[in-house]
Tab-separated table of C-alpha atoms in Angstrom:
chain	number	residue	atom	x	y	z
A	1	UNK	CA	-39.915	235.606	-52.156
A	2	UNK	CA	-43.124	232.820	-51.777
A	3	UNK	CA	-42.917	229.883	-54.307
A	4	UNK	CA	-45.968	231.253	-55.591
A	5	UNK	CA	-45.467	234.560	-56.045
A	6	UNK	CA	-42.349	233.026	-58.326
A	7	UNK	CA	-44.527	230.991	-60.651
A	8	UNK	CA	-46.804	233.715	-63.336
A	9	UNK	CA	-50.378	232.615	-63.361
A	10	UNK	CA	-50.228	230.659	-60.341
A	11	UNK	CA	-50.756	232.496	-57.200
A	12	UNK	CA	-52.292	231.177	-53.605
A	13	UNK	CA	-52.320	232.097	-50.536
A	14	UNK	CA	-49.482	230.108	-47.847
A	15	UNK	CA	-52.726	227.640	-47.335
A	16	UNK	CA	-53.893	226.861	-50.740
A	17	UNK	CA	-52.472	223.175	-51.717
A	18	UNK	CA	-49.188	223.101	-50.446
A	19	UNK	CA	-48.517	219.674	-51.851
A	20	UNK	CA	-44.863	220.005	-50.176
A	21	UNK	CA	-43.333	222.249	-47.152
A	22	UNK	CA	-40.284	222.017	-46.086
A	23	UNK	CA	-39.235	223.769	-42.813
A	24	UNK	CA	-35.846	224.468	-41.579
A	25	UNK	CA	-35.170	220.871	-42.989
A	26	UNK	CA	-31.767	219.666	-41.495
A	27	UNK	CA	-30.142	215.834	-41.436
A	28	UNK	CA	-26.481	214.918	-40.435
A	29	UNK	CA	-25.454	211.401	-40.195
A	30	UNK	CA	-22.142	210.364	-37.401
A	31	UNK	CA	-21.535	212.816	-34.616
A	32	UNK	CA	-18.887	214.893	-33.180
A	33	UNK	CA	-16.304	216.428	-34.346
A	34	UNK	CA	-17.402	213.444	-37.704
A	35	UNK	CA	-20.970	214.841	-38.303
A	36	UNK	CA	-22.225	215.051	-41.920
A	37	UNK	CA	-24.415	217.473	-42.024
A	38	UNK	CA	-25.898	216.563	-45.543
A	39	UNK	CA	-29.111	219.131	-45.703
A	40	UNK	CA	-28.571	222.645	-43.540
A	41	UNK	CA	-32.406	224.648	-42.732
A	42	UNK	CA	-33.698	223.462	-46.102
A	43	UNK	CA	-37.266	225.361	-46.730
A	44	UNK	CA	-39.755	225.918	-49.570
A	45	UNK	CA	-43.023	225.215	-50.635
A	46	UNK	CA	-44.343	224.243	-53.349
A	47	UNK	CA	-48.538	224.639	-55.035
A	48	UNK	CA	-50.024	221.538	-56.130
A	49	UNK	CA	-49.237	220.919	-59.376
A	50	UNK	CA	-46.524	222.568	-59.260
A	51	UNK	CA	-43.180	221.515	-61.320
A	52	UNK	CA	-39.766	221.965	-60.224
A	53	UNK	CA	-36.032	221.116	-60.783
A	54	UNK	CA	-33.559	220.283	-57.422
A	55	UNK	CA	-30.725	222.133	-59.257
A	56	UNK	CA	-26.985	220.569	-57.681
A	57	UNK	CA	-24.390	219.158	-58.956
A	58	UNK	CA	-22.985	215.923	-56.916
A	59	UNK	CA	-22.846	215.588	-53.886
A	60	UNK	CA	-25.417	218.336	-53.033
A	61	UNK	CA	-27.924	216.710	-50.941
A	62	UNK	CA	-30.373	216.569	-53.423
A	63	UNK	CA	-31.316	212.546	-53.040
A	64	UNK	CA	-31.457	213.303	-49.534
A	65	UNK	CA	-34.211	215.608	-50.023
A	66	UNK	CA	-36.400	213.766	-52.379
A	67	UNK	CA	-35.465	210.865	-49.100
A	68	UNK	CA	-36.812	212.629	-47.050
A	69	UNK	CA	-40.247	214.462	-49.320
A	70	UNK	CA	-40.900	210.275	-49.707
A	71	UNK	CA	-40.277	209.824	-46.017
A	72	UNK	CA	-37.404	207.439	-45.966
A	73	UNK	CA	-35.121	209.049	-44.023
A	74	UNK	CA	-36.028	211.180	-40.764
A	75	UNK	CA	-34.834	214.600	-40.227
A	76	UNK	CA	-31.934	215.614	-37.556
A	77	UNK	CA	-34.279	218.290	-37.097
A	78	UNK	CA	-36.401	221.052	-38.187
A	79	UNK	CA	-38.960	218.692	-41.085
A	80	UNK	CA	-42.183	220.062	-42.806
A	81	UNK	CA	-45.092	218.432	-44.067
A	82	UNK	CA	-46.296	216.363	-47.195
A	83	UNK	CA	-49.381	216.043	-48.562
A	84	UNK	CA	-50.200	216.821	-44.221
A	85	UNK	CA	-48.251	214.699	-43.066
A	86	UNK	CA	-46.001	215.650	-40.204
A	87	UNK	CA	-41.803	214.805	-42.034
A	88	UNK	CA	-39.987	214.481	-37.878
A	89	UNK	CA	-43.220	213.180	-36.042
A	90	UNK	CA	-45.371	210.804	-38.504
A	91	UNK	CA	-44.935	207.445	-37.196
A	92	UNK	CA	-43.944	204.382	-39.204
A	93	UNK	CA	-48.026	203.553	-40.464
A	94	UNK	CA	-48.308	207.383	-41.799
A	95	UNK	CA	-44.915	207.313	-43.402
A	96	UNK	CA	-46.034	204.215	-45.267
A	97	UNK	CA	-49.627	205.460	-46.372
A	98	UNK	CA	-47.316	208.741	-47.648
A	99	UNK	CA	-45.826	206.731	-49.939
A	100	UNK	CA	-48.669	204.996	-51.522
A	101	UNK	CA	-49.804	208.500	-52.598
A	102	UNK	CA	-45.973	208.850	-53.687
A	103	UNK	CA	-44.568	207.802	-57.139
A	104	UNK	CA	-40.790	207.306	-57.102
A	105	UNK	CA	-38.021	207.561	-60.594
A	106	UNK	CA	-34.809	206.471	-59.887
A	107	UNK	CA	-31.521	207.441	-61.818
A	108	UNK	CA	-31.275	203.357	-62.729
A	109	UNK	CA	-34.667	202.302	-63.831
A	110	UNK	CA	-34.905	198.855	-61.464
A	111	UNK	CA	-37.131	196.758	-63.284
A	112	UNK	CA	-36.803	193.402	-63.535
A	113	UNK	CA	-34.492	192.439	-67.270
A	114	UNK	CA	-36.962	189.075	-66.785
A	115	UNK	CA	-40.581	189.881	-66.571
A	116	UNK	CA	-42.807	191.239	-69.306
A	117	UNK	CA	-42.753	195.666	-69.861
A	118	UNK	CA	-46.502	194.574	-68.899
A	119	UNK	CA	-45.496	192.235	-65.298
A	120	UNK	CA	-43.428	195.396	-64.814
A	121	UNK	CA	-45.769	197.669	-64.455
A	122	UNK	CA	-48.384	195.861	-62.571
A	123	UNK	CA	-45.260	195.721	-60.048
A	124	UNK	CA	-46.322	199.936	-59.934
A	125	UNK	CA	-49.759	198.143	-57.749
A	126	UNK	CA	-48.533	195.918	-55.133
A	127	UNK	CA	-48.607	198.398	-52.903
A	128	UNK	CA	-52.424	198.283	-52.735
A	129	UNK	CA	-52.847	194.544	-52.952
A	130	UNK	CA	-52.080	191.903	-50.278
A	131	UNK	CA	-49.555	188.653	-51.284
A	132	UNK	CA	-47.065	188.016	-53.296
A	133	UNK	CA	-48.300	187.918	-57.371
A	134	UNK	CA	-46.039	185.124	-59.018
A	135	UNK	CA	-46.934	185.516	-63.248
A	136	UNK	CA	-48.358	187.834	-64.857
A	137	UNK	CA	-51.246	186.607	-64.356
A	138	UNK	CA	-51.735	186.702	-60.874
A	139	UNK	CA	-52.673	190.183	-60.999
A	140	UNK	CA	-56.565	191.075	-61.348
A	141	UNK	CA	-57.864	192.520	-64.400
A	142	UNK	CA	-58.495	196.169	-63.291
A	143	UNK	CA	-55.080	196.461	-62.151
A	144	UNK	CA	-53.117	194.822	-65.668
A	145	UNK	CA	-55.611	196.836	-68.106
A	146	UNK	CA	-54.899	200.191	-65.549
A	147	UNK	CA	-51.051	198.544	-66.756
A	148	UNK	CA	-52.121	198.402	-70.659
A	149	UNK	CA	-53.376	202.677	-70.871
A	150	UNK	CA	-50.160	203.187	-68.265
A	151	UNK	CA	-48.476	201.826	-71.319
A	152	UNK	CA	-50.171	203.753	-73.802
A	153	UNK	CA	-49.868	206.708	-71.563
A	154	UNK	CA	-45.991	206.887	-72.451
A	155	UNK	CA	-45.611	205.175	-75.554
A	156	UNK	CA	-45.045	201.808	-75.120
A	157	UNK	CA	-47.859	199.738	-75.161
A	158	UNK	CA	-47.030	197.589	-78.312
A	159	UNK	CA	-43.893	196.535	-75.932
A	160	UNK	CA	-46.197	195.065	-73.563
A	161	UNK	CA	-44.917	192.280	-73.893
A	162	UNK	CA	-41.192	192.015	-74.509
A	163	UNK	CA	-39.364	191.157	-72.086
A	164	UNK	CA	-38.155	194.102	-70.211
A	165	UNK	CA	-33.826	194.426	-70.670
A	166	UNK	CA	-34.953	194.171	-74.812
A	167	UNK	CA	-35.911	198.061	-74.506
A	168	UNK	CA	-33.798	201.110	-74.802
A	169	UNK	CA	-32.139	203.328	-71.667
A	170	UNK	CA	-34.778	205.821	-72.573
A	171	UNK	CA	-37.830	203.193	-73.723
A	172	UNK	CA	-36.853	201.596	-69.647
A	173	UNK	CA	-37.499	204.345	-68.108
A	174	UNK	CA	-40.718	205.236	-69.945
A	175	UNK	CA	-41.466	202.114	-68.518
A	176	UNK	CA	-40.384	202.845	-65.217
A	177	UNK	CA	-42.502	205.955	-64.992
A	178	UNK	CA	-46.232	203.939	-66.455
A	179	UNK	CA	-45.176	202.136	-62.846
A	180	UNK	CA	-44.598	204.857	-60.456
A	181	UNK	CA	-48.118	206.300	-62.467
A	182	UNK	CA	-49.430	202.945	-60.856
A	183	UNK	CA	-50.191	204.486	-57.583
A	184	UNK	CA	-52.330	206.762	-58.888
A	185	UNK	CA	-50.313	208.903	-57.482
A	186	UNK	CA	-50.329	212.897	-56.419
A	187	UNK	CA	-46.308	213.707	-56.342
A	188	UNK	CA	-43.821	212.116	-58.451
A	189	UNK	CA	-40.195	212.467	-57.448
A	190	UNK	CA	-38.002	211.782	-60.193
A	191	UNK	CA	-34.157	211.225	-58.998
A	192	UNK	CA	-31.943	212.276	-61.466
A	193	UNK	CA	-34.433	210.111	-64.474
A	194	UNK	CA	-31.810	211.032	-67.445
A	195	UNK	CA	-27.990	211.259	-66.126
A	196	UNK	CA	-27.686	207.996	-67.572
A	197	UNK	CA	-28.880	207.944	-70.951
A	198	UNK	CA	-27.723	210.181	-74.141
A	199	UNK	CA	-29.088	213.616	-74.949
A	200	UNK	CA	-31.922	212.236	-77.434
A	201	UNK	CA	-33.391	209.498	-74.545
A	202	UNK	CA	-32.732	212.563	-71.708
A	203	UNK	CA	-35.272	214.457	-73.995
A	204	UNK	CA	-37.705	212.304	-74.746
A	205	UNK	CA	-37.956	211.430	-71.039
A	206	UNK	CA	-38.078	214.594	-69.673
A	207	UNK	CA	-40.992	215.961	-72.163
A	208	UNK	CA	-42.916	212.938	-71.717
A	209	UNK	CA	-41.856	213.456	-67.686
A	210	UNK	CA	-43.580	217.036	-67.958
A	211	UNK	CA	-46.316	216.119	-70.693
A	212	UNK	CA	-47.887	213.478	-67.736
A	213	UNK	CA	-47.413	215.770	-64.756
A	214	UNK	CA	-49.202	218.876	-67.013
A	215	UNK	CA	-52.202	215.592	-67.277
A	216	UNK	CA	-52.804	214.287	-64.027
A	217	UNK	CA	-51.716	217.406	-62.302
A	218	UNK	CA	-49.393	216.311	-60.626
A	219	UNK	CA	-46.507	218.520	-57.566
A	220	UNK	CA	-42.801	217.402	-60.047
A	221	UNK	CA	-39.704	216.918	-57.484
A	222	UNK	CA	-37.232	215.994	-60.372
A	223	UNK	CA	-33.418	215.838	-59.263
A	224	UNK	CA	-31.003	217.279	-62.064
A	225	UNK	CA	-27.381	218.562	-62.592
A	226	UNK	CA	-28.178	220.432	-66.298
A	227	UNK	CA	-29.221	222.793	-65.457
A	228	UNK	CA	-30.053	223.265	-69.319
A	229	UNK	CA	-32.771	220.314	-69.278
A	230	UNK	CA	-34.423	221.919	-66.350
A	231	UNK	CA	-34.374	225.257	-67.493
A	232	UNK	CA	-37.019	223.249	-70.524
A	233	UNK	CA	-38.407	220.893	-67.953
A	234	UNK	CA	-39.132	222.886	-65.102
A	235	UNK	CA	-42.060	225.910	-63.364
A	236	UNK	CA	-39.780	226.212	-60.717
A	237	UNK	CA	-36.129	225.416	-59.815
A	238	UNK	CA	-34.083	225.247	-56.552
A	239	UNK	CA	-30.507	225.227	-55.935
A	240	UNK	CA	-28.174	223.446	-53.585
A	241	UNK	CA	-25.087	223.700	-52.524
A	242	UNK	CA	-23.446	222.073	-49.381
A	243	UNK	CA	-26.701	221.494	-48.318
A	244	UNK	CA	-28.017	225.068	-47.967
A	245	UNK	CA	-30.345	226.459	-51.068
A	246	UNK	CA	-29.160	228.934	-52.273
A	247	UNK	CA	-31.427	230.006	-55.500
A	248	UNK	CA	-35.665	229.879	-55.629
A	249	UNK	CA	-36.484	231.564	-58.871
A	250	UNK	CA	-39.140	230.429	-61.339
A	251	UNK	CA	-37.687	229.493	-65.545
A	252	UNK	CA	-40.138	231.706	-66.799
A	253	UNK	CA	-38.823	234.076	-69.159
A	254	UNK	CA	-34.932	233.303	-67.880
A	255	UNK	CA	-32.179	234.788	-70.357
A	256	UNK	CA	-29.008	233.771	-70.914
A	257	UNK	CA	-27.315	236.372	-68.038
A	258	UNK	CA	-29.389	234.795	-65.547
A	259	UNK	CA	-28.306	231.183	-66.538
A	260	UNK	CA	-24.904	232.050	-66.142
A	261	UNK	CA	-25.569	233.531	-62.797
A	262	UNK	CA	-27.123	229.716	-62.223
A	263	UNK	CA	-24.288	228.082	-63.069
A	264	UNK	CA	-22.581	230.672	-60.308
A	265	UNK	CA	-25.499	230.120	-57.490
A	266	UNK	CA	-25.068	226.482	-57.622
A	267	UNK	CA	-21.199	225.970	-58.093
A	268	UNK	CA	-20.215	225.205	-61.563
A	269	UNK	CA	-18.051	227.164	-63.660
A	270	UNK	CA	-20.363	228.070	-66.700
A	271	UNK	CA	-17.029	228.012	-68.480
A	272	UNK	CA	-16.081	224.454	-67.772
A	273	UNK	CA	-18.294	222.714	-70.314
A	274	UNK	CA	-18.143	219.371	-67.815
A	275	UNK	CA	-18.675	221.098	-64.727
A	276	UNK	CA	-23.099	220.241	-64.880
A	277	UNK	CA	-22.250	217.546	-67.541
A	278	UNK	CA	-25.186	216.734	-70.176
A	279	UNK	CA	-25.461	212.902	-68.723
A	280	UNK	CA	-23.251	210.310	-66.455
A	281	UNK	CA	-23.419	209.823	-63.541
A	282	UNK	CA	-23.240	209.996	-59.328
A	283	UNK	CA	-26.137	211.246	-57.396
A	284	UNK	CA	-26.972	214.240	-54.990
């Protein structure tokens, strides 16, 4: 079953606006008997504008896969294309150009604490500027205006001139989303964006991600380990277990039996409330 067929109302042919195409992608670290297979012949496609949750426990390969989509790691074998760029054969300059079209939101916010919220958002435009920037007013006025617009979109315009370290965790993650939007990305990647947040802040951030994705028709691939969050956020869930794709399903009309199956597919115990926690650290 194709990705398009899994999402009601989003039918498309294989060649129609495929933003991400992963084909038998394998990634091994090390060599010989000590080699670790992080991704094992992973294959899936994501259409332009589709919102996909990458679901799995810590160690399932989620973060490694996101790094391949972003061109930060090269596959051992297989590959695919992202926005038309071939992951296996692209040169360094091509991969840098690809990353300028992809926004990335991390589990840890990676803000500069001593800088204002507005200047942190401005740093999202550094890839399109020449030379270093020392202070908010060394950024061109159009960049500062664009940063204020992004802050308004995430509901934080009133906090623009506060130091980043005075904000709550949920607010800091919203600043990180605004920073990612400064690239005017076509794809937004998020790696466990709510793992370090409380449930209320997690809900706010995930709703924000879905809103900005829908408004901007962004393609989104977001790694999560919480089934309930994935169901409420995504059009579709791709599940990883020990580096392999074990499910690829639409979230439309999903019921309790299907939820329990999702737990089992990714290797979690549905009777264990700690199996897929609502928050907590861990790299995928």
